[in-house]
Structures are given as structure tokens and as C-alpha cells.
Amino acid sequence: MAKTSFSLFLSLCLLVSCSEISKENPIRDVLSSEDLKITRVMENENQHQIQILYTQIDRRNDSVFFTDFAFKVDENNYFYPASTVKFPIAVAALEKLNEIDSLNMDTRFYIEGDSVETTFGKAISEIFAVSDNAANNRLVEFLGQDDINQRIGSKGVGPFRVAHRLSTSDADNVTTKPLVIYINDSTTVSSQPIINTTPQPLDLENIKKGRGFYAEDSLHLEPFDFSLKNYHPIEAQHNVLKRIIFPKAFAPNERFKLSEEQYQRLYTSMHTLPSKLGYDPQEFYDSYVKFFMFGDSTDPMPEHIKIYNKVGYAYGTLTDCAYIKDEKNNIDFMITATILVNQDGIFNDDAYEYDEIGIPFLAQLGRELYEIELNRER
């Protein structure tokens, strides 16, 4: 940054945004906290494979400035992204809808062979409200893996790959199922199946994890191989979030091609709490899929704090990618973080410390960074 000419520096600030990495890293201060939720993780830091990216947001005139702070963020250090891939899949679906005149977010459809009728807007809402796997998989059938990967990759967000659907049989089938789409109340058309590229094994650090795994009720005493799984590293998640929340801070070729209505409906889906959509508040409490700040509590979240996010949890890995906005105190910031909680080193045994260690850590991480935001000068 220091070698950039002043005129070029000013032009970049006006056209896009300024993103810089400070030498002083508040994440390290947070991780040195004496709070038990933090210390018990940091005492076993290597076991938990933590990665954290935190962005402070400042504004001057019409420009947005990002200051990024990272802790062990490494796109080559693999973690399983779980449901975090649903966010870019939803964005890709909206972009494709914009290219088809006969379709919109309220178009009704169902997957051939499936009895559930839905709309694209409802599927997106379910993805964010309760992280619905079936809703996500319907969008994968609409797009196909290759189209998803091309759309996300073309925006310069970093490495990303969807190789399979989530929590369903035949998840890695490269051929999509047809959609039966309602053109009007009485007329339907069927889409053609899409044949996608067969995914190749990922070659990354920690692509094989643990000391064993269960498959078909048998224990295999060897590391679990994630090389054919989905791939969505921390910085890529953070970059998608930045482009969605602040599209005008990026050059046109780096933005997703969504309409203003689509952006607004996406924002609503991202922050709306499950109870507002009719889900049982006892089972789907406010922070059901909001790990930062509130994840370790079932109490109602304060109305002045909105969290626009997407979480993922599977195979002992918890991840959250969030834009947090406090409307009362006029502060906003971003956090993306992941943690592995699998003390016995066995995968697919459903013995993960999500509630005991992982979610409390992410909640406290969010609270401590929020305190920094409350007190820092802007």
C-alpha cells in the first residue's frame, strides 16, 4: 500500500473500497481472554484448527473502508464447510433467475420425483432461517454444480467448490434432476437434466482428518478423507459476504448480478429469525443458526442487533460467516470463523462437542469483538 501512488490510491478508494491489514491484531487480544469459553479452546489450539477473519468497517463520505484482521487464515488448510456453501448457492440461484425472463423468486416449482412444492424465494428463506438441506439441494438441481462454481469463481472471491449436495442419498451425482416449473396455475414445464464435471480430489493440508471414522456401522481406523467434499475457505466466505452487503464497494465485474429487489429480499432472509417465519420458537429459538454473540443462549435476541449470516456444522466442524449490525449504537462489523470439536478423533460417530465447546467459543468470540467495536474510535 505504501508504494502505491497517491492518485492511484485515491482512485481506488473512490471506485471501490480500501481494504488493509493492520499490524495490531485485536483477534489476538480476544484469544488471550481469561474467559473459560476462550481459554479451554486456546489450551488445545492445534486440535481445534481455528481460523478467524474479522473486518472493521469505516465510512468517509461515500466510501466504505475495510480493515481486515486474520488469525491462522489459510486457504490451503482444509476444513469441511458444511452448510456455509448454501449462501453462495442461494446467490448463484438469484443471479440465474435474473437471466430467465419467465422465472422469478415467487415462481412455484418442485423437483421431479419429489412431492414438495416450493418457490425459489421460500427455498432461500429456509436456507437461512433453519439451514434447510432439502431447500439447498433443490437449488443445486436448478443450477448444477458447474454453474454454481463458475458463477462464484468469476467474481474473484477466492477458491470455492461445490462437489455434492447435503445430507441426501446420491449426494454426489453429477447429473441434476429436472425441475417441474409452474408457468401459470395450470401449466408446467420441465427443465432438462444438467450433466456436470466429475470433481477431482482436493490436494490440501489436513484434507485427511482424525484417527478413524464410521461407515456403514463399521469403524475404520484410518483418517477420514475429505478430498472429494465441498470446499469453501474462510476468506472466500468473507469475500462473498462483503460483496453481498456492500456491492457498491466493488468493481462491477466483482459484483453479483442481482436486482435491488433481490438484494433486499436476500437481506431479509439472512437476518430474519425462525419464529418470524412460523417455526416453533422452542425448537428453533432466535440464535438457532446465529453462533456469534448469542449462540450459547436460547433467550430472545435484542431487536436492535441484526445478524446477516450463514452457519455450517457437520463432521465436528462449526463455522459462521456473519455481518453484525447494531442499529442502536450505530456499529457494524464482520466475522468469519471456524473451529473443529472432535476430541475422540473419530468422524461420523455423532460425538462432537458442539454445545460444550464450539458454540460457546464462537459466541464469546463474537461478544468480545463486539465490545471492541463499541469502544473503538471511528
JSON list of C-alpha atoms in Angstrom, two decimals, residues 130-326:
[
{"chain": "A", "resi": 130, "resn": "VAL", "atom": "CA", "xyz": [-33.07, -23.03, 9.76]},
{"chain": "A", "resi": 131, "resn": "SER", "atom": "CA", "xyz": [-30.32, -24.14, 7.33]},
{"chain": "A", "resi": 132, "resn": "ASP", "atom": "CA", "xyz": [-32.67, -26.47, 5.49]},
{"chain": "A", "resi": 133, "resn": "ASN", "atom": "CA", "xyz": [-30.74, -29.08, 3.48]},
{"chain": "A", "resi": 134, "resn": "ALA", "atom": "CA", "xyz": [-33.61, -30.06, 1.18]},
{"chain": "A", "resi": 135, "resn": "ALA", "atom": "CA", "xyz": [-34.14, -26.42, 0.19]},
{"chain": "A", "resi": 136, "resn": "ASN", "atom": "CA", "xyz": [-30.46, -26.12, -0.67]},
{"chain": "A", "resi": 137, "resn": "ASN", "atom": "CA", "xyz": [-30.47, -29.31, -2.73]},
{"chain": "A", "resi": 138, "resn": "ARG", "atom": "CA", "xyz": [-33.41, -28.04, -4.79]},
{"chain": "A", "resi": 139, "resn": "LEU", "atom": "CA", "xyz": [-31.33, -25.03, -5.79]},
{"chain": "A", "resi": 140, "resn": "VAL", "atom": "CA", "xyz": [-28.42, -27.34, -6.70]},
{"chain": "A", "resi": 141, "resn": "GLU", "atom": "CA", "xyz": [-30.78, -29.20, -9.06]},
{"chain": "A", "resi": 142, "resn": "PHE", "atom": "CA", "xyz": [-31.77, -25.84, -10.59]},
{"chain": "A", "resi": 143, "resn": "LEU", "atom": "CA", "xyz": [-28.18, -24.73, -11.13]},
{"chain": "A", "resi": 144, "resn": "GLY", "atom": "CA", "xyz": [-25.89, -27.73, -11.35]},
{"chain": "A", "resi": 145, "resn": "GLN", "atom": "CA", "xyz": [-22.52, -27.86, -9.68]},
{"chain": "A", "resi": 146, "resn": "ASP", "atom": "CA", "xyz": [-20.56, -26.48, -12.65]},
{"chain": "A", "resi": 147, "resn": "ASP", "atom": "CA", "xyz": [-22.75, -23.39, -12.96]},
{"chain": "A", "resi": 148, "resn": "ILE", "atom": "CA", "xyz": [-22.50, -22.68, -9.21]},
{"chain": "A", "resi": 149, "resn": "ASN", "atom": "CA", "xyz": [-18.72, -22.96, -9.28]},
{"chain": "A", "resi": 150, "resn": "GLN", "atom": "CA", "xyz": [-18.37, -20.82, -12.40]},
{"chain": "A", "resi": 151, "resn": "ARG", "atom": "CA", "xyz": [-20.58, -18.04, -11.07]},
{"chain": "A", "resi": 152, "resn": "ILE", "atom": "CA", "xyz": [-18.81, -17.81, -7.71]},
{"chain": "A", "resi": 153, "resn": "GLY", "atom": "CA", "xyz": [-15.35, -18.23, -9.22]},
{"chain": "A", "resi": 154, "resn": "SER", "atom": "CA", "xyz": [-15.91, -15.45, -11.75]},
{"chain": "A", "resi": 155, "resn": "LYS", "atom": "CA", "xyz": [-16.34, -12.84, -9.00]},
{"chain": "A", "resi": 156, "resn": "GLY", "atom": "CA", "xyz": [-12.78, -13.17, -7.69]},
{"chain": "A", "resi": 157, "resn": "VAL", "atom": "CA", "xyz": [-13.78, -14.26, -4.20]},
{"chain": "A", "resi": 158, "resn": "GLY", "atom": "CA", "xyz": [-11.13, -16.98, -3.91]},
{"chain": "A", "resi": 159, "resn": "PRO", "atom": "CA", "xyz": [-11.13, -20.78, -4.21]},
{"chain": "A", "resi": 160, "resn": "PHE", "atom": "CA", "xyz": [-14.54, -22.41, -3.97]},
{"chain": "A", "resi": 161, "resn": "ARG", "atom": "CA", "xyz": [-16.09, -25.70, -4.96]},
{"chain": "A", "resi": 162, "resn": "VAL", "atom": "CA", "xyz": [-19.48, -27.38, -4.65]},
{"chain": "A", "resi": 163, "resn": "ALA", "atom": "CA", "xyz": [-18.99, -31.07, -5.40]},
{"chain": "A", "resi": 164, "resn": "HIS", "atom": "CA", "xyz": [-22.07, -32.58, -3.76]},
{"chain": "A", "resi": 165, "resn": "ARG", "atom": "CA", "xyz": [-25.49, -31.97, -2.25]},
{"chain": "A", "resi": 166, "resn": "LEU", "atom": "CA", "xyz": [-26.06, -32.09, 1.52]},
{"chain": "A", "resi": 167, "resn": "SER", "atom": "CA", "xyz": [-27.45, -34.90, 3.68]},
{"chain": "A", "resi": 168, "resn": "THR", "atom": "CA", "xyz": [-29.21, -36.85, 0.95]},
{"chain": "A", "resi": 169, "resn": "SER", "atom": "CA", "xyz": [-28.73, -40.12, -0.87]},
{"chain": "A", "resi": 170, "resn": "ASP", "atom": "CA", "xyz": [-26.76, -39.98, -4.11]},
{"chain": "A", "resi": 171, "resn": "ALA", "atom": "CA", "xyz": [-25.43, -36.60, -2.98]},
{"chain": "A", "resi": 172, "resn": "ASP", "atom": "CA", "xyz": [-22.50, -36.54, -5.39]},
{"chain": "A", "resi": 173, "resn": "ASN", "atom": "CA", "xyz": [-24.46, -37.44, -8.54]},
{"chain": "A", "resi": 174, "resn": "VAL", "atom": "CA", "xyz": [-23.09, -35.24, -11.32]},
{"chain": "A", "resi": 175, "resn": "THR", "atom": "CA", "xyz": [-26.44, -35.24, -13.16]},
{"chain": "A", "resi": 176, "resn": "THR", "atom": "CA", "xyz": [-29.18, -33.00, -11.79]},
{"chain": "A", "resi": 177, "resn": "LYS", "atom": "CA", "xyz": [-32.85, -33.90, -11.51]},
{"chain": "A", "resi": 178, "resn": "PRO", "atom": "CA", "xyz": [-35.35, -31.98, -13.67]},
{"chain": "A", "resi": 179, "resn": "LEU", "atom": "CA", "xyz": [-37.45, -29.20, -12.14]},
{"chain": "A", "resi": 180, "resn": "VAL", "atom": "CA", "xyz": [-41.17, -29.09, -12.83]},
{"chain": "A", "resi": 181, "resn": "ILE", "atom": "CA", "xyz": [-41.89, -25.36, -13.04]},
{"chain": "A", "resi": 182, "resn": "TYR", "atom": "CA", "xyz": [-45.29, -23.65, -12.98]},
{"chain": "A", "resi": 183, "resn": "ILE", "atom": "CA", "xyz": [-45.61, -21.15, -15.81]},
{"chain": "A", "resi": 184, "resn": "ASN", "atom": "CA", "xyz": [-49.11, -20.35, -14.51]},
{"chain": "A", "resi": 185, "resn": "ASP", "atom": "CA", "xyz": [-51.65, -22.07, -12.24]},
{"chain": "A", "resi": 186, "resn": "SER", "atom": "CA", "xyz": [-52.40, -24.81, -14.75]},
{"chain": "A", "resi": 187, "resn": "THR", "atom": "CA", "xyz": [-49.31, -25.06, -16.98]},
{"chain": "A", "resi": 188, "resn": "THR", "atom": "CA", "xyz": [-45.97, -26.61, -16.10]},
{"chain": "A", "resi": 189, "resn": "VAL", "atom": "CA", "xyz": [-42.72, -27.19, -17.96]},
{"chain": "A", "resi": 190, "resn": "SER", "atom": "CA", "xyz": [-39.83, -29.49, -17.06]},
{"chain": "A", "resi": 191, "resn": "SER", "atom": "CA", "xyz": [-36.19, -28.45, -17.17]},
{"chain": "A", "resi": 192, "resn": "GLN", "atom": "CA", "xyz": [-33.56, -30.65, -18.74]},
{"chain": "A", "resi": 193, "resn": "PRO", "atom": "CA", "xyz": [-31.09, -32.56, -16.54]},
{"chain": "A", "resi": 194, "resn": "ILE", "atom": "CA", "xyz": [-27.66, -30.97, -16.34]},
{"chain": "A", "resi": 195, "resn": "ILE", "atom": "CA", "xyz": [-24.58, -33.18, -16.60]},
{"chain": "A", "resi": 196, "resn": "ASN", "atom": "CA", "xyz": [-21.74, -31.72, -14.53]},
{"chain": "A", "resi": 197, "resn": "THR", "atom": "CA", "xyz": [-18.00, -32.30, -14.37]},
{"chain": "A", "resi": 198, "resn": "THR", "atom": "CA", "xyz": [-16.81, -35.12, -12.11]},
{"chain": "A", "resi": 199, "resn": "PRO", "atom": "CA", "xyz": [-14.95, -33.48, -9.18]},
{"chain": "A", "resi": 200, "resn": "GLN", "atom": "CA", "xyz": [-11.26, -34.21, -8.75]},
{"chain": "A", "resi": 201, "resn": "PRO", "atom": "CA", "xyz": [-9.66, -34.87, -5.33]},
{"chain": "A", "resi": 202, "resn": "LEU", "atom": "CA", "xyz": [-8.53, -31.76, -3.45]},
{"chain": "A", "resi": 203, "resn": "ASP", "atom": "CA", "xyz": [-4.83, -31.60, -2.61]},
{"chain": "A", "resi": 204, "resn": "LEU", "atom": "CA", "xyz": [-4.73, -29.53, 0.58]},
{"chain": "A", "resi": 205, "resn": "GLU", "atom": "CA", "xyz": [-3.27, -29.66, 4.07]},
{"chain": "A", "resi": 206, "resn": "ASN", "atom": "CA", "xyz": [-5.42, -31.51, 6.63]},
{"chain": "A", "resi": 207, "resn": "ILE", "atom": "CA", "xyz": [-7.56, -32.98, 3.85]},
{"chain": "A", "resi": 208, "resn": "LYS", "atom": "CA", "xyz": [-7.43, -36.23, 5.85]},
{"chain": "A", "resi": 209, "resn": "LYS", "atom": "CA", "xyz": [-8.52, -35.80, 9.45]},
{"chain": "A", "resi": 210, "resn": "GLY", "atom": "CA", "xyz": [-8.71, -37.74, 12.69]},
{"chain": "A", "resi": 211, "resn": "ARG", "atom": "CA", "xyz": [-7.74, -41.28, 13.51]},
{"chain": "A", "resi": 212, "resn": "GLY", "atom": "CA", "xyz": [-10.84, -43.10, 12.36]},
{"chain": "A", "resi": 213, "resn": "PHE", "atom": "CA", "xyz": [-14.39, -42.93, 11.03]},
{"chain": "A", "resi": 214, "resn": "TYR", "atom": "CA", "xyz": [-17.61, -44.90, 10.86]},
{"chain": "A", "resi": 215, "resn": "ALA", "atom": "CA", "xyz": [-19.00, -46.08, 7.53]},
{"chain": "A", "resi": 216, "resn": "GLU", "atom": "CA", "xyz": [-22.00, -48.45, 7.28]},
{"chain": "A", "resi": 217, "resn": "ASP", "atom": "CA", "xyz": [-21.84, -49.07, 11.05]},
{"chain": "A", "resi": 218, "resn": "SER", "atom": "CA", "xyz": [-18.21, -50.21, 10.89]},
{"chain": "A", "resi": 219, "resn": "LEU", "atom": "CA", "xyz": [-15.28, -48.38, 12.47]},
{"chain": "A", "resi": 220, "resn": "HIS", "atom": "CA", "xyz": [-12.35, -47.79, 10.15]},
{"chain": "A", "resi": 221, "resn": "LEU", "atom": "CA", "xyz": [-9.13, -46.91, 11.98]},
{"chain": "A", "resi": 222, "resn": "GLU", "atom": "CA", "xyz": [-7.65, -44.55, 9.42]},
{"chain": "A", "resi": 223, "resn": "PRO", "atom": "CA", "xyz": [-8.03, -40.80, 8.79]},
{"chain": "A", "resi": 224, "resn": "PHE", "atom": "CA", "xyz": [-11.27, -39.61, 7.19]},
{"chain": "A", "resi": 225, "resn": "ASP", "atom": "CA", "xyz": [-10.66, -38.39, 3.62]},
{"chain": "A", "resi": 226, "resn": "PHE", "atom": "CA", "xyz": [-12.39, -35.10, 2.69]},
{"chain": "A", "resi": 227, "resn": "SER", "atom": "CA", "xyz": [-10.73, -34.76, -0.73]},
{"chain": "A", "resi": 228, "resn": "LEU", "atom": "CA", "xyz": [-13.98, -35.17, -2.70]},
{"chain": "A", "resi": 229, "resn": "LYS", "atom": "CA", "xyz": [-16.00, -32.88, -0.44]},
{"chain": "A", "resi": 230, "resn": "ASN", "atom": "CA", "xyz": [-17.11, -29.28, -0.87]},
{"chain": "A", "resi": 231, "resn": "TYR", "atom": "CA", "xyz": [-14.52, -26.53, -0.38]},
{"chain": "A", "resi": 232, "resn": "HIS", "atom": "CA", "xyz": [-15.27, -23.01, 0.88]},
{"chain": "A", "resi": 233, "resn": "PRO", "atom": "CA", "xyz": [-12.34, -21.49, 2.84]},
{"chain": "A", "resi": 234, "resn": "ILE", "atom": "CA", "xyz": [-12.64, -18.61, 5.29]},
{"chain": "A", "resi": 235, "resn": "GLU", "atom": "CA", "xyz": [-11.50, -15.78, 3.04]},
{"chain": "A", "resi": 236, "resn": "ALA", "atom": "CA", "xyz": [-13.79, -16.89, 0.21]},
{"chain": "A", "resi": 237, "resn": "GLN", "atom": "CA", "xyz": [-16.77, -16.91, 2.58]},
{"chain": "A", "resi": 238, "resn": "HIS", "atom": "CA", "xyz": [-15.84, -13.45, 3.85]},
{"chain": "A", "resi": 239, "resn": "ASN", "atom": "CA", "xyz": [-15.44, -12.11, 0.32]},
{"chain": "A", "resi": 240, "resn": "VAL", "atom": "CA", "xyz": [-18.88, -13.33, -0.74]},
{"chain": "A", "resi": 241, "resn": "LEU", "atom": "CA", "xyz": [-20.38, -11.64, 2.33]},
{"chain": "A", "resi": 242, "resn": "LYS", "atom": "CA", "xyz": [-18.60, -8.35, 1.58]},
{"chain": "A", "resi": 243, "resn": "ARG", "atom": "CA", "xyz": [-19.87, -8.33, -2.00]},
{"chain": "A", "resi": 244, "resn": "ILE", "atom": "CA", "xyz": [-23.45, -9.01, -0.90]},
{"chain": "A", "resi": 245, "resn": "ILE", "atom": "CA", "xyz": [-23.61, -6.50, 1.97]},
{"chain": "A", "resi": 246, "resn": "PHE", "atom": "CA", "xyz": [-21.58, -3.79, 0.21]},
{"chain": "A", "resi": 247, "resn": "PRO", "atom": "CA", "xyz": [-21.89, -4.42, -3.55]},
{"chain": "A", "resi": 248, "resn": "LYS", "atom": "CA", "xyz": [-21.07, -0.84, -4.49]},
{"chain": "A", "resi": 249, "resn": "ALA", "atom": "CA", "xyz": [-17.71, -1.13, -2.72]},
{"chain": "A", "resi": 250, "resn": "PHE", "atom": "CA", "xyz": [-16.54, -3.41, -5.53]},
{"chain": "A", "resi": 251, "resn": "ALA", "atom": "CA", "xyz": [-15.88, -3.02, -9.22]},
{"chain": "A", "resi": 252, "resn": "PRO", "atom": "CA", "xyz": [-18.85, -4.04, -11.42]},
{"chain": "A", "resi": 253, "resn": "ASN", "atom": "CA", "xyz": [-17.17, -7.24, -12.62]},
{"chain": "A", "resi": 254, "resn": "GLU", "atom": "CA", "xyz": [-16.71, -8.34, -8.99]},
{"chain": "A", "resi": 255, "resn": "ARG", "atom": "CA", "xyz": [-20.35, -7.87, -8.02]},
{"chain": "A", "resi": 256, "resn": "PHE", "atom": "CA", "xyz": [-23.14, -10.42, -8.24]},
{"chain": "A", "resi": 257, "resn": "LYS", "atom": "CA", "xyz": [-25.76, -9.51, -10.82]},
{"chain": "A", "resi": 258, "resn": "LEU", "atom": "CA", "xyz": [-28.78, -9.15, -8.59]},
{"chain": "A", "resi": 259, "resn": "SER", "atom": "CA", "xyz": [-31.63, -6.69, -8.76]},
{"chain": "A", "resi": 260, "resn": "GLU", "atom": "CA", "xyz": [-32.31, -4.27, -5.92]},
{"chain": "A", "resi": 261, "resn": "GLU", "atom": "CA", "xyz": [-35.41, -6.27, -5.00]},
{"chain": "A", "resi": 262, "resn": "GLN", "atom": "CA", "xyz": [-33.36, -9.46, -4.86]},
{"chain": "A", "resi": 263, "resn": "TYR", "atom": "CA", "xyz": [-30.77, -7.82, -2.60]},
{"chain": "A", "resi": 264, "resn": "GLN", "atom": "CA", "xyz": [-33.46, -6.62, -0.22]},
{"chain": "A", "resi": 265, "resn": "ARG", "atom": "CA", "xyz": [-35.21, -9.99, -0.07]},
{"chain": "A", "resi": 266, "resn": "LEU", "atom": "CA", "xyz": [-31.87, -11.73, 0.43]},
{"chain": "A", "resi": 267, "resn": "TYR", "atom": "CA", "xyz": [-31.00, -9.37, 3.32]},
{"chain": "A", "resi": 268, "resn": "THR", "atom": "CA", "xyz": [-34.37, -10.09, 4.90]},
{"chain": "A", "resi": 269, "resn": "SER", "atom": "CA", "xyz": [-33.81, -13.84, 4.58]},
{"chain": "A", "resi": 270, "resn": "MET", "atom": "CA", "xyz": [-30.34, -13.58, 6.08]},
{"chain": "A", "resi": 271, "resn": "HIS", "atom": "CA", "xyz": [-31.35, -11.80, 9.29]},
{"chain": "A", "resi": 272, "resn": "THR", "atom": "CA", "xyz": [-34.96, -12.91, 9.89]},
{"chain": "A", "resi": 273, "resn": "LEU", "atom": "CA", "xyz": [-35.31, -15.12, 12.94]},
{"chain": "A", "resi": 274, "resn": "PRO", "atom": "CA", "xyz": [-37.07, -18.52, 12.68]},
{"chain": "A", "resi": 275, "resn": "SER", "atom": "CA", "xyz": [-40.05, -17.53, 14.85]},
{"chain": "A", "resi": 276, "resn": "LYS", "atom": "CA", "xyz": [-40.89, -14.71, 12.42]},
{"chain": "A", "resi": 277, "resn": "LEU", "atom": "CA", "xyz": [-41.40, -17.33, 9.72]},
{"chain": "A", "resi": 278, "resn": "GLY", "atom": "CA", "xyz": [-43.68, -19.55, 11.78]},
{"chain": "A", "resi": 279, "resn": "TYR", "atom": "CA", "xyz": [-41.15, -22.04, 13.15]},
{"chain": "A", "resi": 280, "resn": "ASP", "atom": "CA", "xyz": [-41.65, -23.32, 16.69]},
{"chain": "A", "resi": 281, "resn": "PRO", "atom": "CA", "xyz": [-39.62, -20.90, 18.89]},
{"chain": "A", "resi": 282, "resn": "GLN", "atom": "CA", "xyz": [-38.94, -23.63, 21.44]},
{"chain": "A", "resi": 283, "resn": "GLU", "atom": "CA", "xyz": [-37.13, -25.78, 18.91]},
{"chain": "A", "resi": 284, "resn": "PHE", "atom": "CA", "xyz": [-35.93, -23.03, 16.59]},
{"chain": "A", "resi": 285, "resn": "TYR", "atom": "CA", "xyz": [-35.00, -20.29, 19.05]},
{"chain": "A", "resi": 286, "resn": "ASP", "atom": "CA", "xyz": [-33.62, -16.93, 17.89]},
{"chain": "A", "resi": 287, "resn": "SER", "atom": "CA", "xyz": [-29.96, -17.98, 17.87]},
{"chain": "A", "resi": 288, "resn": "TYR", "atom": "CA", "xyz": [-30.57, -21.45, 16.41]},
{"chain": "A", "resi": 289, "resn": "VAL", "atom": "CA", "xyz": [-28.32, -20.57, 13.46]},
{"chain": "A", "resi": 290, "resn": "LYS", "atom": "CA", "xyz": [-26.67, -17.43, 14.90]},
{"chain": "A", "resi": 291, "resn": "PHE", "atom": "CA", "xyz": [-23.49, -18.64, 16.65]},
{"chain": "A", "resi": 292, "resn": "PHE", "atom": "CA", "xyz": [-21.70, -15.32, 17.24]},
{"chain": "A", "resi": 293, "resn": "MET", "atom": "CA", "xyz": [-22.68, -13.42, 20.40]},
{"chain": "A", "resi": 294, "resn": "PHE", "atom": "CA", "xyz": [-25.90, -15.37, 21.11]},
{"chain": "A", "resi": 295, "resn": "GLY", "atom": "CA", "xyz": [-25.30, -18.98, 20.08]},
{"chain": "A", "resi": 296, "resn": "ASP", "atom": "CA", "xyz": [-24.85, -20.30, 23.64]},
{"chain": "A", "resi": 297, "resn": "SER", "atom": "CA", "xyz": [-28.23, -18.96, 24.80]},
{"chain": "A", "resi": 298, "resn": "THR", "atom": "CA", "xyz": [-31.84, -19.75, 23.94]},
{"chain": "A", "resi": 299, "resn": "ASP", "atom": "CA", "xyz": [-33.02, -16.34, 25.16]},
{"chain": "A", "resi": 300, "resn": "PRO", "atom": "CA", "xyz": [-34.55, -13.90, 22.66]},
{"chain": "A", "resi": 301, "resn": "MET", "atom": "CA", "xyz": [-32.02, -11.79, 20.80]},
{"chain": "A", "resi": 302, "resn": "PRO", "atom": "CA", "xyz": [-32.22, -7.99, 21.22]},
{"chain": "A", "resi": 303, "resn": "GLU", "atom": "CA", "xyz": [-34.21, -6.39, 18.42]},
{"chain": "A", "resi": 304, "resn": "HIS", "atom": "CA", "xyz": [-31.62, -3.68, 17.72]},
{"chain": "A", "resi": 305, "resn": "ILE", "atom": "CA", "xyz": [-28.94, -6.23, 16.73]},
{"chain": "A", "resi": 306, "resn": "LYS", "atom": "CA", "xyz": [-29.36, -7.89, 13.36]},
{"chain": "A", "resi": 307, "resn": "ILE", "atom": "CA", "xyz": [-27.06, -10.68, 12.20]},
{"chain": "A", "resi": 308, "resn": "TYR", "atom": "CA", "xyz": [-26.86, -11.40, 8.46]},
{"chain": "A", "resi": 309, "resn": "ASN", "atom": "CA", "xyz": [-25.09, -14.74, 8.32]},
{"chain": "A", "resi": 310, "resn": "LYS", "atom": "CA", "xyz": [-24.78, -18.35, 7.30]},
{"chain": "A", "resi": 311, "resn": "VAL", "atom": "CA", "xyz": [-23.55, -21.09, 9.62]},
{"chain": "A", "resi": 312, "resn": "GLY", "atom": "CA", "xyz": [-22.34, -24.59, 8.94]},
{"chain": "A", "resi": 313, "resn": "TYR", "atom": "CA", "xyz": [-21.93, -27.55, 11.27]},
{"chain": "A", "resi": 314, "resn": "ALA", "atom": "CA", "xyz": [-21.05, -31.12, 10.37]},
{"chain": "A", "resi": 315, "resn": "TYR", "atom": "CA", "xyz": [-18.24, -33.62, 10.98]},
{"chain": "A", "resi": 316, "resn": "GLY", "atom": "CA", "xyz": [-17.37, -31.77, 14.19]},
{"chain": "A", "resi": 317, "resn": "THR", "atom": "CA", "xyz": [-16.70, -28.51, 12.37]},
{"chain": "A", "resi": 318, "resn": "LEU", "atom": "CA", "xyz": [-18.58, -25.31, 13.27]},
{"chain": "A", "resi": 319, "resn": "THR", "atom": "CA", "xyz": [-18.35, -22.27, 11.02]},
{"chain": "A", "resi": 320, "resn": "ASP", "atom": "CA", "xyz": [-20.15, -18.92, 10.95]},
{"chain": "A", "resi": 321, "resn": "CYS", "atom": "CA", "xyz": [-19.84, -16.11, 8.41]},
{"chain": "A", "resi": 322, "resn": "ALA", "atom": "CA", "xyz": [-21.64, -13.00, 9.67]},
{"chain": "A", "resi": 323, "resn": "TYR", "atom": "CA", "xyz": [-22.26, -9.30, 9.20]},
{"chain": "A", "resi": 324, "resn": "ILE", "atom": "CA", "xyz": [-23.37, -7.92, 12.57]},
{"chain": "A", "resi": 325, "resn": "LYS", "atom": "CA", "xyz": [-25.21, -4.58, 12.78]},
{"chain": "A", "resi": 326, "resn": "ASP", "atom": "CA", "xyz": [-26.18, -2.82, 16.00]}
]
